[in-house]
PDB file of C-alpha atoms in Angstrom:
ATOM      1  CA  UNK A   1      79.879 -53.856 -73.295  1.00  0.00           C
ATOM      2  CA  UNK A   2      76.238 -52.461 -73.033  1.00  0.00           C
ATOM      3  CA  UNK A   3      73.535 -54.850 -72.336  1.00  0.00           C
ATOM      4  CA  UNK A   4      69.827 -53.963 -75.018  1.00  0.00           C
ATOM      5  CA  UNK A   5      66.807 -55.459 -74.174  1.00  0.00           C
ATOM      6  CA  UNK A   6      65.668 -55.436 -77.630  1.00  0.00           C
ATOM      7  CA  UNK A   7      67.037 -55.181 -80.986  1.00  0.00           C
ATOM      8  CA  UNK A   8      65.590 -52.650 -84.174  1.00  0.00           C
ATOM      9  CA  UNK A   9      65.487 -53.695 -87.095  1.00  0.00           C
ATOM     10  CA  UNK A  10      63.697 -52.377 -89.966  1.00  0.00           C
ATOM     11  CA  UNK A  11      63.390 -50.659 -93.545  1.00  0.00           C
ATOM     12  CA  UNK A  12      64.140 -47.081 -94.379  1.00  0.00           C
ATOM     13  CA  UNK A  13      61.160 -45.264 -95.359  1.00  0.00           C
ATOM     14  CA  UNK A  14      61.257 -42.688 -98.252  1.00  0.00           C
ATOM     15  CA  UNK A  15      59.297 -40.502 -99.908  1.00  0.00           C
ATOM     16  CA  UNK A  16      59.535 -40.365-104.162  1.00  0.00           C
ATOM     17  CA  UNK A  17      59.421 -36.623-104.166  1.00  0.00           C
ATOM     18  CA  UNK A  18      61.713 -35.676-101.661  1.00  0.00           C
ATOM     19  CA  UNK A  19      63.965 -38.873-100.845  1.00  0.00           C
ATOM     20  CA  UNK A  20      64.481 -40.497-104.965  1.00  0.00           C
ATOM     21  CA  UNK A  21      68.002 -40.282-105.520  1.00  0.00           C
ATOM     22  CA  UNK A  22      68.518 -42.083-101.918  1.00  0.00           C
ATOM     23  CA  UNK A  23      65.880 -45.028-102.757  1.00  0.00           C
ATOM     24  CA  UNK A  24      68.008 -45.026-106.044  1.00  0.00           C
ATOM     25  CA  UNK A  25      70.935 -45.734-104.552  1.00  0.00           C
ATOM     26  CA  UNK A  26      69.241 -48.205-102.084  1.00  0.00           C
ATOM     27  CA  UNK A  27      67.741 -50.123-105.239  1.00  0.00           C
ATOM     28  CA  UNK A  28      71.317 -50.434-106.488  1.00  0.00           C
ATOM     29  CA  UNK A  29      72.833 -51.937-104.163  1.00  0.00           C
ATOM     30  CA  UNK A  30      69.697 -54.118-103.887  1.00  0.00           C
ATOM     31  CA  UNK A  31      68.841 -52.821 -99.790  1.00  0.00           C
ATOM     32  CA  UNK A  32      65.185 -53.197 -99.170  1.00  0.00           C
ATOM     33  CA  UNK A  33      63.226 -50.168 -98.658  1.00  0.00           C
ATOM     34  CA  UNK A  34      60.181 -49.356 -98.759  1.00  0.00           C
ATOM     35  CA  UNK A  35      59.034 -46.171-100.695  1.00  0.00           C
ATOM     36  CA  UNK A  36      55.889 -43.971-100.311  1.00  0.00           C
ATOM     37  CA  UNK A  37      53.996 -41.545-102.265  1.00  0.00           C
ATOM     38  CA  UNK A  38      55.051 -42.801-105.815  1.00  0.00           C
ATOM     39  CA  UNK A  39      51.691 -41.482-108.116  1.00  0.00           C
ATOM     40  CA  UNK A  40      52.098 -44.738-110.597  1.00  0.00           C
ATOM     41  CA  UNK A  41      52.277 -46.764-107.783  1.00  0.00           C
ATOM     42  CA  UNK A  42      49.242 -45.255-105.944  1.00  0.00           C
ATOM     43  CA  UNK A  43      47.476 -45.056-109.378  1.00  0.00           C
ATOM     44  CA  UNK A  44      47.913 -48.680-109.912  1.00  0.00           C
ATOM     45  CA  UNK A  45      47.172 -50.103-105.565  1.00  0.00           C
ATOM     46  CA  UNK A  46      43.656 -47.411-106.704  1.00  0.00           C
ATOM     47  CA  UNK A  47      43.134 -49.795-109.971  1.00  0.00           C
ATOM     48  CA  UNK A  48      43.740 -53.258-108.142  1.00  0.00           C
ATOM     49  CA  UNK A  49      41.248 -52.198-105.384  1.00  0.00           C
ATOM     50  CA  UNK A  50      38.453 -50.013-106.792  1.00  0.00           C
ATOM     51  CA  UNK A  51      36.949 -53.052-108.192  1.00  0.00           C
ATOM     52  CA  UNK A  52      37.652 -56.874-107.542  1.00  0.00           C
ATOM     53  CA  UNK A  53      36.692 -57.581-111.598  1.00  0.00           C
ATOM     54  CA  UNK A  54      39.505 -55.449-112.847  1.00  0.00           C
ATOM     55  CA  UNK A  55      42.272 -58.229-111.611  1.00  0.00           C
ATOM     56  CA  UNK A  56      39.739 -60.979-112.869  1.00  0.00           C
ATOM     57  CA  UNK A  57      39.522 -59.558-116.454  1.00  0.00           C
ATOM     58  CA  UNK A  58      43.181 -58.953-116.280  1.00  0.00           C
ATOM     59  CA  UNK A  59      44.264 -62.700-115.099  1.00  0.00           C
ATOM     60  CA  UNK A  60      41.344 -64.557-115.649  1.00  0.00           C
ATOM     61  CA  UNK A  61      40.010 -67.465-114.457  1.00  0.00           C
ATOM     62  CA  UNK A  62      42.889 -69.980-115.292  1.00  0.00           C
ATOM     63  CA  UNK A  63      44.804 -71.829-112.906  1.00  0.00           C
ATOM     64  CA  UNK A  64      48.179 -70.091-111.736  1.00  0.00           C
ATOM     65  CA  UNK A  65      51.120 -71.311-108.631  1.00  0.00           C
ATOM     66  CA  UNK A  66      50.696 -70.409-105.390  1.00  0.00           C
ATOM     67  CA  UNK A  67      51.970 -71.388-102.053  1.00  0.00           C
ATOM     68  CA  UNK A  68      49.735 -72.683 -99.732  1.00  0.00           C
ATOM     69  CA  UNK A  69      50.336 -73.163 -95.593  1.00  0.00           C
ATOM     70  CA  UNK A  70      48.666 -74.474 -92.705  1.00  0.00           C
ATOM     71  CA  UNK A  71      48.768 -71.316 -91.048  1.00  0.00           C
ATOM     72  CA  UNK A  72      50.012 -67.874 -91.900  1.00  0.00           C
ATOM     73  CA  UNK A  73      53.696 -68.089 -91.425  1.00  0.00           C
ATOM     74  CA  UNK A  74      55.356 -68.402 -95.112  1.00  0.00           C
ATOM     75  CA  UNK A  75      58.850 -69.519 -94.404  1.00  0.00           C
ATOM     76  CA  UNK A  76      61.271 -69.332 -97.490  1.00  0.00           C
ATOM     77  CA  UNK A  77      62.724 -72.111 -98.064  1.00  0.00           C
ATOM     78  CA  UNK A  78      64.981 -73.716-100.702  1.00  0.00           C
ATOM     79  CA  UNK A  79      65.585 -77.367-100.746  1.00  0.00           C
ATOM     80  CA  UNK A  80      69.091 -78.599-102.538  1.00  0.00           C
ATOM     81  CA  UNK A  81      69.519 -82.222-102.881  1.00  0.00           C
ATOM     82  CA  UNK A  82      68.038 -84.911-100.618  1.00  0.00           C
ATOM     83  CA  UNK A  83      65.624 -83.318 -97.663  1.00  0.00           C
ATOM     84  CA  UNK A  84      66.823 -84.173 -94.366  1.00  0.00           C
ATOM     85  CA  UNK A  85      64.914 -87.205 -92.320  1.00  0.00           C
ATOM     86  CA  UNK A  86      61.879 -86.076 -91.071  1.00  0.00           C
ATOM     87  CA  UNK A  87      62.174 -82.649 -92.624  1.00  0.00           C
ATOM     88  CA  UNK A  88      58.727 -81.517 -94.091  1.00  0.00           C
ATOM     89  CA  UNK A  89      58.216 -78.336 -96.861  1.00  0.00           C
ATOM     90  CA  UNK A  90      56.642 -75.296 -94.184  1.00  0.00           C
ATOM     91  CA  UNK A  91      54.427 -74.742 -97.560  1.00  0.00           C
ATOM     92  CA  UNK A  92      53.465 -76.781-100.926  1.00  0.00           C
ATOM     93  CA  UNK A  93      52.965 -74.799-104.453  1.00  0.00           C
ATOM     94  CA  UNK A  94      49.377 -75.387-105.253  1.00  0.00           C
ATOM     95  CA  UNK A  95      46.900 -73.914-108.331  1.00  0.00           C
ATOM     96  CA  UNK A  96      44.443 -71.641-108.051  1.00  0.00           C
ATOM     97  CA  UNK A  97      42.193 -69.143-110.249  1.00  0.00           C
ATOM     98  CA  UNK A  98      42.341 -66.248-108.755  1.00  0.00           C
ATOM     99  CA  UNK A  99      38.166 -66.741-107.880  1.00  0.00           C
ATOM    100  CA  UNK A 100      39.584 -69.497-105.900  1.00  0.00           C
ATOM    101  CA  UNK A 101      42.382 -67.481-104.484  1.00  0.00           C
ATOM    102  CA  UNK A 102      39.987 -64.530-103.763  1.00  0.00           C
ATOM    103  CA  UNK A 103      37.401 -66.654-101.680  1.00  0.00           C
ATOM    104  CA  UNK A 104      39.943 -67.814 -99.536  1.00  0.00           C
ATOM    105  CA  UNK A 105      41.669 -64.788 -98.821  1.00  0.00           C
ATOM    106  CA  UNK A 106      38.069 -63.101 -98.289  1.00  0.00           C
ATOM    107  CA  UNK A 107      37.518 -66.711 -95.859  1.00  0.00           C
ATOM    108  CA  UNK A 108      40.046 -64.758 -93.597  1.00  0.00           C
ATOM    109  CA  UNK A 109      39.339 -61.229 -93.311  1.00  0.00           C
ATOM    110  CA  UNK A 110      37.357 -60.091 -89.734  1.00  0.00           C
ATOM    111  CA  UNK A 111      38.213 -63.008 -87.740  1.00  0.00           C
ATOM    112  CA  UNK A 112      40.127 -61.960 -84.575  1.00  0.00           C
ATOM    113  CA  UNK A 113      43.001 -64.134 -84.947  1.00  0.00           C
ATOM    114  CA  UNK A 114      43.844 -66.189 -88.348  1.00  0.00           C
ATOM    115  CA  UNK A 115      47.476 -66.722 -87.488  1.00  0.00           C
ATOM    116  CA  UNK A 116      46.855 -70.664 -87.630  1.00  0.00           C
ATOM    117  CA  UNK A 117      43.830 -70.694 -90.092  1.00  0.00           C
ATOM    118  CA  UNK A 118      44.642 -72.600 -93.400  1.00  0.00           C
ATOM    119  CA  UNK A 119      46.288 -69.575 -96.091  1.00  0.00           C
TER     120      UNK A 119
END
């Protein structure tokens, strides 16, 4: 028995020109991955950020779900029948337009250490 200090874990990284049949197979069996160099989706992450009115003209300014937390730490969670005493939701589903959602995310950026600022 060998004692480890710490334990690895992470997601295989592969590129779309050289690695695609191996992400394939990864996507089959549903294994997380993460992929790089894919020109559709570095076309579209170019779109979304050249120009904050492209996402605005393309969801407007309706309401839509999202989750909102006390701090930055978005726990899934699933709750099946009756919640346990005590037990409190780590994060409520709240609307937003995405002006809304924008300003707050914006509220964040630059300040040394958001981990328990309101996301």
């Amino acid at each position: 028995h060998t004692h480890h200090d710490t334990i690895h874990q992470g997601l295989c990284i592969f590129d779309w020109e050289k690695d695609y049949e191996t992400a394939e197979r990864y996507r089959m069996a549903e294994v997380p991955f993460i992929i790089q160099n894919n020109p559709d989706l570095l076309q579209t992450s170019e779109r979304w950020n050249r120009d904050e009115s492209y996402l605005l003209n393309l969801i407007g300014s309706e309401q839509h779900r999202t989750e909102h937390s006390q701090n930055n730490h978005f726990m899934y969670w699933k709750l099946r029948g009756a919640s346990p005493k005590g037990w409190k939701a780590p994060t409520e589903n709240i609307k937003l337009s995405y002006p809304e959602w924008l300003a707050k995310a914006k509220s964040l950026e630059g300040k040394h250490n958001p981990i328990d600022e309101e996301h």
